[in-house]
Short mmCIF file of C-alpha atoms in Angstrom, two decimals:
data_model
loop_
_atom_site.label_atom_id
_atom_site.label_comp_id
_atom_site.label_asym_id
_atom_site.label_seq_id
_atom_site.Cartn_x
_atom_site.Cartn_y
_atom_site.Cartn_z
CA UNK A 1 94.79 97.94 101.70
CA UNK A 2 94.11 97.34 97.95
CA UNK A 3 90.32 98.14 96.25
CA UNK A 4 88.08 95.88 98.67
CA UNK A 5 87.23 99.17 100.36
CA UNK A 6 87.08 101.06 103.23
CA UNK A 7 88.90 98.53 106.65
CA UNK A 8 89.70 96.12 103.67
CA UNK A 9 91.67 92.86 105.28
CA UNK A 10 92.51 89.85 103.65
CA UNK A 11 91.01 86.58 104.76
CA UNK A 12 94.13 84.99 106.75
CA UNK A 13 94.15 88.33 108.56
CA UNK A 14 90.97 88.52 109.71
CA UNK A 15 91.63 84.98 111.04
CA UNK A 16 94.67 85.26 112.17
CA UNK A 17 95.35 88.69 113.90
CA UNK A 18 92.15 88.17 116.31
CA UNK A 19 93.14 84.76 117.45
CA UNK A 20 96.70 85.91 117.71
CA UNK A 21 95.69 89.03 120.15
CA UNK A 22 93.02 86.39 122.16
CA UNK A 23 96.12 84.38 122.86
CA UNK A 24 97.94 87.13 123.90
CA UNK A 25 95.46 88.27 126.40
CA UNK A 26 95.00 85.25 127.81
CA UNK A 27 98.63 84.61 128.47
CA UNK A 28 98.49 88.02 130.17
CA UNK A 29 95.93 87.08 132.21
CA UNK A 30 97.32 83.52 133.06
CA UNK A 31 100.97 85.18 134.07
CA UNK A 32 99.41 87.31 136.42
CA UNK A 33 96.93 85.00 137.70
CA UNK A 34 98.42 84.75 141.33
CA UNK A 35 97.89 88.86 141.45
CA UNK A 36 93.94 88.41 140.25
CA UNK A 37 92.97 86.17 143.18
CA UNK A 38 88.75 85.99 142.70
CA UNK A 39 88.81 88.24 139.71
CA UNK A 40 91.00 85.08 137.86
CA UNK A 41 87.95 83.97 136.13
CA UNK A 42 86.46 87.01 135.38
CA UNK A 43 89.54 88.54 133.87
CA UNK A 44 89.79 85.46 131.41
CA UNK A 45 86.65 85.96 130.36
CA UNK A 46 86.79 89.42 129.54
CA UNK A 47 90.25 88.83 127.75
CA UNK A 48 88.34 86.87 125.49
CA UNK A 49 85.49 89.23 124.97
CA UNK A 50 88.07 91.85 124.29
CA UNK A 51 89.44 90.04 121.22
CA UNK A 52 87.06 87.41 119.94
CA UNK A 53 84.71 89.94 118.26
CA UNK A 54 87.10 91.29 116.16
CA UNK A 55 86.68 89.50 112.95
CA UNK A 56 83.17 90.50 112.77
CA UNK A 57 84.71 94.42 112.69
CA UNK A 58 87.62 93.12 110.26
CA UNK A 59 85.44 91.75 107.87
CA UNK A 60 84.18 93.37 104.65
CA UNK A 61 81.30 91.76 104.28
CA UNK A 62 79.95 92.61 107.68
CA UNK A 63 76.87 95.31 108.43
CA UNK A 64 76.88 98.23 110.07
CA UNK A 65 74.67 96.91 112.67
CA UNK A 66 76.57 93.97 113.20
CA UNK A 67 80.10 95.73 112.96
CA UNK A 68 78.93 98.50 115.21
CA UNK A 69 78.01 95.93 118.15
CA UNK A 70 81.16 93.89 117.91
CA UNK A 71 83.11 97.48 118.23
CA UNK A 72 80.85 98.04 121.58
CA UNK A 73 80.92 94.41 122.80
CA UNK A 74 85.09 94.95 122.81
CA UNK A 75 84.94 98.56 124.17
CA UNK A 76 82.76 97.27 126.63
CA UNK A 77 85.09 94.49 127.53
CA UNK A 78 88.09 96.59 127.70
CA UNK A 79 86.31 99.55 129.92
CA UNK A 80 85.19 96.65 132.40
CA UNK A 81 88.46 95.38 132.65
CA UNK A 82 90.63 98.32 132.77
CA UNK A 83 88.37 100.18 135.74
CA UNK A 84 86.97 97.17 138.76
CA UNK A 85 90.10 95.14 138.11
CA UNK A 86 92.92 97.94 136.89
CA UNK A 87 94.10 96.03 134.30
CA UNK A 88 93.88 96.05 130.38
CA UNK A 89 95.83 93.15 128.59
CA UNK A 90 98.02 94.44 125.28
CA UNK A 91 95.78 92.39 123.00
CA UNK A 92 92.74 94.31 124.31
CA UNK A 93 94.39 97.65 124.19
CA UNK A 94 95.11 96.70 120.09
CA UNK A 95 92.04 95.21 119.47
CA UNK A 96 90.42 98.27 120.71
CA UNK A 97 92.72 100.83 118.57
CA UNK A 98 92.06 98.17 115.81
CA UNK A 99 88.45 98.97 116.27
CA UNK A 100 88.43 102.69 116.43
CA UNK A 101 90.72 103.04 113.00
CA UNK A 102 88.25 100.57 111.07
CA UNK A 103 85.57 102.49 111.95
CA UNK A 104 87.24 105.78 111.24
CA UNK A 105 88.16 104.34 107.72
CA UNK A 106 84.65 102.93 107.13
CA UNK A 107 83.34 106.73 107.72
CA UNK A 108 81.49 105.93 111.21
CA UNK A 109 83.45 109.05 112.53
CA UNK A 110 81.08 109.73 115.72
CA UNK A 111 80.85 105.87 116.60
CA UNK A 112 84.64 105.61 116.92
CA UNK A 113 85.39 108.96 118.62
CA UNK A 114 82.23 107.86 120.91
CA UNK A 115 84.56 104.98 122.21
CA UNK A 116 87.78 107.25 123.00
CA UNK A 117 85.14 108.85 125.65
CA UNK A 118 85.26 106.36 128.28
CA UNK A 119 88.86 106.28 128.70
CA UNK A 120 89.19 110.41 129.14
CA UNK A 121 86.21 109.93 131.70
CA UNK A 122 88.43 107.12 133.39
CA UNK A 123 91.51 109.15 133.21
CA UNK A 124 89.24 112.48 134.53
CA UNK A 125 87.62 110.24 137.71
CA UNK A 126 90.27 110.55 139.89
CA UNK A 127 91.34 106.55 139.80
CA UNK A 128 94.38 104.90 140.95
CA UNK A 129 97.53 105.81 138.44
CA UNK A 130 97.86 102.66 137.43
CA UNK A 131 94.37 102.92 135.93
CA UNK A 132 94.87 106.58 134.81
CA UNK A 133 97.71 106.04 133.17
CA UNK A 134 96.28 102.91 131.23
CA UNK A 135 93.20 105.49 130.52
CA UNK A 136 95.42 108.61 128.99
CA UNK A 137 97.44 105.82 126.92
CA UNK A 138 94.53 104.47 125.50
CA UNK A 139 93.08 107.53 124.97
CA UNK A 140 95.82 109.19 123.08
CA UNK A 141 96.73 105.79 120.85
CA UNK A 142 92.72 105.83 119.78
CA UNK A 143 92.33 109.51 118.71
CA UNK A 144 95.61 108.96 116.89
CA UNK A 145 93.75 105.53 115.57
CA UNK A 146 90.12 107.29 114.52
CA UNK A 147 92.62 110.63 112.84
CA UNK A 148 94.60 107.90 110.83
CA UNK A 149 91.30 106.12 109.96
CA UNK A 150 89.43 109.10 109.50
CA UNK A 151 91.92 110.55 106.86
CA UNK A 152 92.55 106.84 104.72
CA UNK A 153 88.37 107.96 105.00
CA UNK A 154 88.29 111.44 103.29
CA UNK A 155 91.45 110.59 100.99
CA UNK A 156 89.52 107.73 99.41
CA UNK A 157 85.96 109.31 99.01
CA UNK A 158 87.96 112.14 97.25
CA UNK A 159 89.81 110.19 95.32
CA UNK A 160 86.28 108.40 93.98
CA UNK A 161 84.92 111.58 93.88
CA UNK A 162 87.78 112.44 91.16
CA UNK A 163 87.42 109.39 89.29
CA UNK A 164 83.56 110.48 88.89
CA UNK A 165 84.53 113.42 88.10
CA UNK A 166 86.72 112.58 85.37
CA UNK A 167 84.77 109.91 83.91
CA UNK A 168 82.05 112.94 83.59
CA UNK A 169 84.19 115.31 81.72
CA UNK A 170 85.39 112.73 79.56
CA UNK A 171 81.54 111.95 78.68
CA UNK A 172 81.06 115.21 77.77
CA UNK A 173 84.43 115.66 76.03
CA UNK A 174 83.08 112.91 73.91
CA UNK A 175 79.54 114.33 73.09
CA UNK A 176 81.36 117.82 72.44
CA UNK A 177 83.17 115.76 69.69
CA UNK A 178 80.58 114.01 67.99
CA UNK A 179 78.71 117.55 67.77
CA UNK A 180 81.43 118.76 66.27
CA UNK A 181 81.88 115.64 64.03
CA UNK A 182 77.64 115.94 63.15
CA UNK A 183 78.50 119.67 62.25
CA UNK A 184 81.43 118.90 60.19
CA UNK A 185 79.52 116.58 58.07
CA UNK A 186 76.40 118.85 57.84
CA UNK A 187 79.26 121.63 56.53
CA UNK A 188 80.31 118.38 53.70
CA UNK A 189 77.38 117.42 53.53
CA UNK A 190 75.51 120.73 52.42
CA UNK A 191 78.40 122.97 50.69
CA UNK A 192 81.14 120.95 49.88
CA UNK A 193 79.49 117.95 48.46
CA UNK A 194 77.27 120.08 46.42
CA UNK A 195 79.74 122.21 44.92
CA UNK A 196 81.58 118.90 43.54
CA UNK A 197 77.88 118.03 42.51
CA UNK A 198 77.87 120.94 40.21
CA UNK A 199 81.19 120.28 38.95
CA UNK A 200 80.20 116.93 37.62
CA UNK A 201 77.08 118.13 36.26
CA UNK A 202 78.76 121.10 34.29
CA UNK A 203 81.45 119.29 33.22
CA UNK A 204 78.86 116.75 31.38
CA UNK A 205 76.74 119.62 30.89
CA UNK A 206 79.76 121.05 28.20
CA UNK A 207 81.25 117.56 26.93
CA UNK A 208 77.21 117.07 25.33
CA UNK A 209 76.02 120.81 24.20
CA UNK A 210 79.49 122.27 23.30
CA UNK A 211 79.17 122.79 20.15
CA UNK A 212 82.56 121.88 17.48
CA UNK A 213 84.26 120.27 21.10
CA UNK A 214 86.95 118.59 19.89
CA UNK A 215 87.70 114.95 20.86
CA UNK A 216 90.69 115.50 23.45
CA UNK A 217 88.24 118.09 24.73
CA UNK A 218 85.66 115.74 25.40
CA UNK A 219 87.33 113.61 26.90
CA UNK A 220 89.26 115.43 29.38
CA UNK A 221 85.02 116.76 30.41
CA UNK A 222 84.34 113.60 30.64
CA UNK A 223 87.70 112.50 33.00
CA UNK A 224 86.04 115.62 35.01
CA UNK A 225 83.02 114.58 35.41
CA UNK A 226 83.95 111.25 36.36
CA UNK A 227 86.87 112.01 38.82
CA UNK A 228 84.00 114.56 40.52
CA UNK A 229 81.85 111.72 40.87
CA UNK A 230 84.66 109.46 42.36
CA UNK A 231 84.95 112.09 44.95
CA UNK A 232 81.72 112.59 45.71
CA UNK A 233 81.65 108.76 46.45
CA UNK A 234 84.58 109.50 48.78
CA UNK A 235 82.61 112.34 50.84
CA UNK A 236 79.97 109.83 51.08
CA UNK A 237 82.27 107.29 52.75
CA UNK A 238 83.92 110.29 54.99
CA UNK A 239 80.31 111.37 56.30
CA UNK A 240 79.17 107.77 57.39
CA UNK A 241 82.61 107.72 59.44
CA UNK A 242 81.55 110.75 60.37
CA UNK A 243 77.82 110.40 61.61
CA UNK A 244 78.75 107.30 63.83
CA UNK A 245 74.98 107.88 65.09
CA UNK A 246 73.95 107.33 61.64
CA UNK A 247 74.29 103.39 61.08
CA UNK A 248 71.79 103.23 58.25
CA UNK A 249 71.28 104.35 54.70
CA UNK A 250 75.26 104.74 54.78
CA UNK A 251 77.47 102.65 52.44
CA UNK A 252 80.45 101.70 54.60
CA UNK A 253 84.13 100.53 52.79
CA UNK A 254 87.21 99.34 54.31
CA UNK A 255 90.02 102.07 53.40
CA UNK A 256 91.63 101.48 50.42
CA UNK A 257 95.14 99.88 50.31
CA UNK A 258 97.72 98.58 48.08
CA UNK A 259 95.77 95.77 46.41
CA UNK A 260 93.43 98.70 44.98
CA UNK A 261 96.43 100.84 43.22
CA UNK A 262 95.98 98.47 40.19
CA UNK A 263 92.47 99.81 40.11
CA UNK A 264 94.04 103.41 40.46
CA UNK A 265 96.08 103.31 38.02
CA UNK A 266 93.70 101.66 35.15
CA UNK A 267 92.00 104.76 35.88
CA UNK A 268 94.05 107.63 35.97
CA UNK A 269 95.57 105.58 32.70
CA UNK A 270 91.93 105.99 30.80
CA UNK A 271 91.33 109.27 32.27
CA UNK A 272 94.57 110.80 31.17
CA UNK A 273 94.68 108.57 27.98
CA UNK A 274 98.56 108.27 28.14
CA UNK A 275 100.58 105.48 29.28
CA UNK A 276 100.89 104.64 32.87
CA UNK A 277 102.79 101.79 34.20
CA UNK A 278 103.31 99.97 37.96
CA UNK A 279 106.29 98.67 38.79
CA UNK A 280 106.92 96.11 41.89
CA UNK A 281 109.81 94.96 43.58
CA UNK A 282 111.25 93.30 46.33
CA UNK A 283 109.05 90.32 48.28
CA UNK A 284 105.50 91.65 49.06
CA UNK A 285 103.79 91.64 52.17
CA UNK A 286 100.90 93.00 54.03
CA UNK A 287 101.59 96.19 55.84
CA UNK A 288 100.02 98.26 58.83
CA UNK A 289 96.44 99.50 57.32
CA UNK A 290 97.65 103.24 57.91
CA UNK A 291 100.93 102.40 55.88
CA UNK A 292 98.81 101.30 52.72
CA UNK A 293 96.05 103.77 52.75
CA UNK A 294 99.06 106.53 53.48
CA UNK A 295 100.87 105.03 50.30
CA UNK A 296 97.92 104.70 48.46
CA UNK A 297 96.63 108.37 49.04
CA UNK A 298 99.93 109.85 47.69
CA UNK A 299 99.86 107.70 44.71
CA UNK A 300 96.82 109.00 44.05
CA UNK A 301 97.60 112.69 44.43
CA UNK A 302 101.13 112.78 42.62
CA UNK A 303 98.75 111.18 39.74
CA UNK A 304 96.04 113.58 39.78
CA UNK A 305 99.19 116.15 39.88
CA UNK A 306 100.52 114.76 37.07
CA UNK A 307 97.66 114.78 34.96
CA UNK A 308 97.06 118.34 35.66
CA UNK A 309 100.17 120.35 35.28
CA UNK A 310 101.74 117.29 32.76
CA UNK A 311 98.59 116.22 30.63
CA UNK A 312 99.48 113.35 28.31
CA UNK A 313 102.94 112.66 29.95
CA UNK A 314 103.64 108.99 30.64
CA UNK A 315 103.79 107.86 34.23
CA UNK A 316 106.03 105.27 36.12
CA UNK A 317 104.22 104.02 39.47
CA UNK A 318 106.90 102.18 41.82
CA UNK A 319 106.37 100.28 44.61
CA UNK A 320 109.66 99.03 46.54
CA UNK A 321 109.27 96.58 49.30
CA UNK A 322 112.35 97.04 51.84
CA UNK A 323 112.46 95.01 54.93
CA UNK A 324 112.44 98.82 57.01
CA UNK A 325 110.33 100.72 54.65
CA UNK A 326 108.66 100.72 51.75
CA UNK A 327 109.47 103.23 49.05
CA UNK A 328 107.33 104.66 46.59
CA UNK A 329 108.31 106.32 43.66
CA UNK A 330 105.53 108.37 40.93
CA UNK A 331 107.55 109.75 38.17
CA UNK A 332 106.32 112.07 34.92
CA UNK A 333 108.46 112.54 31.36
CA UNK A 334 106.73 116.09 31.82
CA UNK A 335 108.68 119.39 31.95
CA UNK A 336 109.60 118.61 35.26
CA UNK A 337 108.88 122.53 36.48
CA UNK A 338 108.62 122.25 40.55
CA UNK A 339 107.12 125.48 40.75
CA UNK A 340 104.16 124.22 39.28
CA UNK A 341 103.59 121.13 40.51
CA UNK A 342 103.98 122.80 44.00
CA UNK A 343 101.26 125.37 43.28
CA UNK A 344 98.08 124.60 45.69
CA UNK A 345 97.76 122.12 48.85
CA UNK A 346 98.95 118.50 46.89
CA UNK A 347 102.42 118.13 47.99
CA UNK A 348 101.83 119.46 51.23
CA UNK A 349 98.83 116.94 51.69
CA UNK A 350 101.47 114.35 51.00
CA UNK A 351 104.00 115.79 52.92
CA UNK A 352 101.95 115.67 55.53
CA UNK A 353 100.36 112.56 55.51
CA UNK A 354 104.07 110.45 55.21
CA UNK A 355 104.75 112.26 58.28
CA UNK A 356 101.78 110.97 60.21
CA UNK A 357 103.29 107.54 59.54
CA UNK A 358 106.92 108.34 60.41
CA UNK A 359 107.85 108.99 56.57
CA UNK A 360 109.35 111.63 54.78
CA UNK A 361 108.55 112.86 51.20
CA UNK A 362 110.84 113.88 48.89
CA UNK A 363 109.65 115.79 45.09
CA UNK A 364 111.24 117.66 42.63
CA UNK A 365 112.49 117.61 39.08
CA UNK A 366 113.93 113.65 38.26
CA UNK A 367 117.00 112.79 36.77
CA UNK A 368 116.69 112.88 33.10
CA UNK A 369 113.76 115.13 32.89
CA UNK A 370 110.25 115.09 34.17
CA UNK A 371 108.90 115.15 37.65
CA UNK A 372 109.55 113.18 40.53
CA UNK A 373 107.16 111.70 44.05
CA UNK A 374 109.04 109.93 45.96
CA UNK A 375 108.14 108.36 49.81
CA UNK A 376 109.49 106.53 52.08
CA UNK A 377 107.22 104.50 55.01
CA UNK A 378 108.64 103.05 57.19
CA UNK A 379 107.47 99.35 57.64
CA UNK A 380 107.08 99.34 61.24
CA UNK A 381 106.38 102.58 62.50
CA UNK A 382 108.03 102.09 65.83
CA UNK A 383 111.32 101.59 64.59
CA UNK A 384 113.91 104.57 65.25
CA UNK A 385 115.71 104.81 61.87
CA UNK A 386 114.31 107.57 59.45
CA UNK A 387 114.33 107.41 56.24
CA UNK A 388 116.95 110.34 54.32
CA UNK A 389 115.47 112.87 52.96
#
């Protein structure tokens, strides 16, 4: 009966169903009136008192108090009507099953099996069968009635008592998580950024007090230094995403997308000291925030990559905007040797990150000579078509 709770009824109905049933009854009562002789009167009366309490059990709003005695006042009625004058109209006999499955429903289990007793007494007392046959009917439709109510009863409470249940575990599902997020960033915090500490500080540490240090020398110590810094500043970043309960004292960025390669690549240009170019095409637009910083992160690793295992090679950054995907393209004049550009985690990083988009990543020697990075993202992620290997 929808989330109103337990003996939930619409408006209309709770309107409409009692006055329907009073009508009923007193038609009953008015068809047999030449039967009735003095008990005429009486009968209507208790028709009505059989029915016309029933919105007060229908409605939600209602008390117990005041629910409870409209459930009596209409036992009552039916009891009286069914045993001096041996007869129960239909719209009694359903506003008193009516009664007994509310109550059932609303968890009153004892009130509403309390008003199945007087009909087995009736059927038990040795009345006329007319009356004892009203009696068993009664009695059987009500406990059938209260079991029906009863059960709508204990399906619902367990049903909230599930929904509690699971909003608990998912509470502490979530607090196990931010531990283990406020551990992960102690582990950063405390070995990792430390150790990238000391590489900054050693590699500035040589560039000053080697002694005869050439000037290529000193400069790659200093691109050390400062790319060890750079990450540092990363970690930084990564630990205030980290310690959400940490709000302050924490220097929060947006990601960084594709309007930040130029930065990128003015910096891996003076850090490597050899030329490095960006190349655009196709119309550009603004793509899904996990598509840029995805695109952005690989440019960034196939140039660190570059720099390391092809120092002073010149480098061709390409960007191709596609209307399903958006291609990007790092290419070296190195020796082009796959075997060591694939040494360590790098390519798999990428690999692995243009997967998490719905790309695929392609490297190995390039035509011509050097070294080739090449992705494909797909625009929007939720189209089918994949990109060819």
């Amino acid at each position: 009966m929808g989330r109103a709770g337990a003996g939930a009824v619409s408006r209309r109905a709770v309107l409409v169903v009692p006055v329907g049933l009073a009508v009923l009854a007193v038609s009953e009562v008015l068809l047999r009136g030449g039967d009735l002789a003095g008990g005429f009167a009486a009968l209507l009366l208790l028709a009505l008192a059989t029915t016309v309490p029933l919105p007060f059990v229908l409605r939600t709003g209602t008390g117990r108090l005041a629910r409870g005695g409209a459930a009596v006042a209409i036992s009552a009625a039916c009891v009286l009507s069914l045993v001096p004058f041996g007869m129960l109209t239909v719209g009694g006999v359903v506003a008193q099953l009516v009664c007994v499955y509310v109550l059932g429903r609303a968890g009153a289990t004892a009130l509403g099996g309390l008003f199945v007793l007087p009909y087995v007494v009736i059927a038990l007392a040795g009345h006329e069968d007319p009356t004892r046959i009203v009696a068993v009917l009664v009695a059987t439709l009500a406990s059938a009635a209260a079991a029906t109510g009863i059960a709508h009863h204990v399906r619902s409470t367990a049903l909230a008592h599930s929904v509690t249940e699971q909003a608990f575990a998912d509470t502490l599902l979530e607090h196990a998580a931010r531990g283990e997020r406020a551990r992960i960033a102690r582990e950063l915090h405390d070995v990792v950024a430390h150790h990238i500490s000391m590489i900054a500080v050693q590699a500035e540490t040589a560039r000053l007090t080697t002694p005869g240090l050439p000037a290529e020398g000193a400069t790659r110590l200093l691109a050390i230094g400062d790319t060890a810094r750079t990450a540092l500043t990363e970690m930084r970043r990564l630990l205030g995403v980290l310690r959400e309960d940490a709000h302050t004292g924490v220097q929060r960025r947006p990601q960084p997308g594709l309007r930040q390669l130029m930065e990128l690549v003015d910096e891996s240009r003076d850090a490597a000291g050899s030329r490095t170019r960006l190349i655009v095409s196709g119309p550009v637009t603004m793509l899904d925030p996990g598509i840029e910083v995805t695109a952005y992160r690989i440019v960034q690793e196939a140039l660190t990559n570059a720099r390391r295992h092809a120092p002073g090679a010149a480098v061709d950054v390409e960007l191709r905007y596609g209307n399903a995907d958006l291609t990007v393209r790092v290419r070296d004049n190195g020796p082009g040797q796959p075997a060591t550009h694939d040494s360590g985690h790098g390519l798999l990083g990428m690999r692995e990150r243009a997967a998490t988009v719905g790309g695929t990543l392609r490297t190995g020697s390039a035509p011509g000579g050097g070294f080739l990075v090449e992705a494909r993202l797909p625009v929007n992620p939720d189209d089918d078509e994949e990109a060819p290997a």
